[in-house]
Amino acid sequence: MLKKEICSTMMVTANAESQSTELEYTIKNDPTYTVEIPAKINIDKEGSDMTIKASNVNYLDNQKVSVSIAGTSYFRNQMVLTNAETRAVMRYQIVKPDGTVIETKGDSVNGTEVAAFTKDGEVTNKVLPVELPSSTTGNYSGTITFDIGLVDAK
């Protein structure tokens, strides 16, 4: 009777240096911030301040807190105030501290940034009615909605 043997071998280098990989993991704090936007602004003929405040701004990690226009209460998100009694309309503008005028041109105003923060602070824009000679007397109102979130700081 024949017998077969099976052998296995393993090559080991004598005196081999051990090698290692250093592992690191950093737990980062989640970004924090509080943004305060006025609930109501009574606009006068010369314009009225709209102050947006940011507080508790921390751990942004190369980002900024951005406040941008999300929409308005008027058709196609136009920056328009409406007289409820007469249905007359009046445009309005937002003037930023650097003089930049934000106004409706179609619905392109959506996404326009009105304030940005990398630390605690405030930005004061002016809301200005665009009163025309043909404007009807009465009370005008409307709503503007803002998106608030983190975007890459540039």
XYZ file of C-alpha atoms in Angstrom:
154
model
C 0.000 0.000 0.000
C 1.271 3.435 -0.940
C 1.033 6.328 1.399
C 1.027 10.013 0.423
C 2.105 12.766 2.733
C 1.136 16.368 2.361
C 3.324 19.045 3.911
C 2.909 22.779 3.975
C 5.547 25.340 4.718
C 5.512 29.011 5.635
C 8.347 31.347 4.896
C 9.375 33.593 7.770
C 12.188 36.063 7.511
C 14.367 35.951 10.530
C 14.823 39.214 12.444
C 12.216 41.141 10.336
C 11.246 44.593 11.631
C 7.661 44.965 12.684
C 5.636 47.615 10.873
C 2.659 49.516 12.120
C 0.030 52.031 11.048
C -0.939 54.859 13.323
C -4.689 55.530 13.369
C -6.315 58.849 14.214
C -9.900 59.974 14.448
C -11.136 63.409 15.468
C -14.584 64.013 16.822
C -15.670 67.481 15.768
C -18.348 69.536 17.383
C -21.450 70.084 15.300
C -21.848 73.658 14.055
C -24.048 75.817 16.251
C -25.733 79.139 15.567
C -28.878 81.102 16.295
C -30.275 83.564 13.747
C -32.857 86.187 14.618
C -34.949 87.786 11.858
C -37.571 90.462 12.573
C -41.119 89.060 12.621
C -42.583 92.316 11.269
C -41.277 95.547 9.788
C -43.391 98.670 9.331
C -41.848 100.240 6.251
C -41.817 104.011 6.032
C -41.382 106.077 2.875
C -37.626 106.544 3.441
C -37.134 102.839 4.122
C -36.854 100.889 7.357
C -34.084 98.830 8.920
C -34.189 95.050 8.805
C -31.563 93.842 11.268
C -30.590 90.175 11.133
C -28.625 88.930 14.154
C -26.497 85.835 14.636
C -25.410 84.545 18.032
C -23.825 81.400 19.455
C -21.906 80.962 16.174
C -19.366 78.165 16.759
C -17.569 75.273 15.067
C -18.325 76.282 11.469
C -15.300 74.445 10.004
C -14.668 76.671 6.927
C -18.355 77.401 6.449
C -20.538 80.446 7.031
C -24.105 80.926 8.186
C -26.004 82.217 5.155
C -29.388 83.959 5.217
C -30.914 84.093 1.738
C -34.292 84.822 0.195
C -36.404 81.661 -0.182
C -39.565 83.262 -1.554
C -42.312 85.810 -1.086
C -46.075 85.800 -0.724
C -46.596 87.171 -4.240
C -46.847 85.404 -7.613
C -43.491 84.056 -8.879
C -41.871 85.210 -5.632
C -41.785 88.817 -6.730
C -40.831 91.428 -4.117
C -44.257 93.070 -4.098
C -46.608 94.362 -1.408
C -50.368 94.121 -2.006
C -53.244 96.378 -0.965
C -55.920 93.920 0.219
C -58.800 96.343 -0.472
C -57.869 97.535 -3.960
C -55.569 94.685 -5.031
C -53.041 97.341 -6.052
C -49.385 96.328 -5.830
C -46.177 98.125 -4.901
C -42.646 96.823 -5.367
C -40.049 96.963 -2.607
C -36.273 96.642 -2.482
C -33.730 95.478 0.048
C -30.615 97.648 0.161
C -27.569 95.966 1.700
C -25.003 97.891 3.800
C -22.604 98.020 0.820
C -25.309 99.680 -1.322
C -26.236 96.577 -3.324
C -29.921 96.734 -4.273
C -31.905 93.506 -4.218
C -35.114 93.681 -6.215
C -37.302 91.413 -8.279
C -36.371 90.676 -11.840
C -38.617 87.729 -12.564
C -38.106 85.297 -9.708
C -34.320 85.575 -9.807
C -34.280 87.048 -6.288
C -34.647 83.569 -4.751
C -31.351 82.385 -3.335
C -29.954 85.911 -3.006
C -27.948 86.228 0.195
C -28.991 89.090 2.486
C -26.634 88.317 5.401
C -23.723 86.021 6.234
C -21.910 85.285 9.476
C -18.706 83.533 10.524
C -19.026 84.838 14.085
C -21.610 86.527 16.286
C -22.855 89.800 14.823
C -25.595 91.611 12.971
C -26.307 92.912 9.479
C -28.699 95.801 8.937
C -30.328 96.037 5.517
C -32.856 98.679 4.533
C -36.286 97.708 3.165
C -37.432 100.428 0.799
C -40.848 100.809 -0.884
C -40.835 101.708 -4.570
C -43.699 104.188 -4.576
C -44.765 105.374 -8.017
C -46.814 108.504 -8.800
C -49.665 106.201 -9.811
C -49.586 104.273 -6.502
C -52.973 103.920 -4.826
C -53.274 105.138 -1.228
C -53.875 102.516 1.436
C -52.134 99.799 3.396
C -49.847 97.343 1.628
C -48.465 94.105 3.025
C -46.577 90.998 2.030
C -44.300 88.304 3.362
C -40.729 87.374 2.581
C -39.329 83.995 3.628
C -35.662 83.245 4.258
C -33.490 80.139 4.058
C -30.909 79.856 6.825
C -28.101 77.348 6.604
C -24.414 76.610 6.271
C -22.559 77.130 2.993
C -18.874 77.042 2.118
C -17.094 80.242 3.147
C -15.357 81.809 0.176
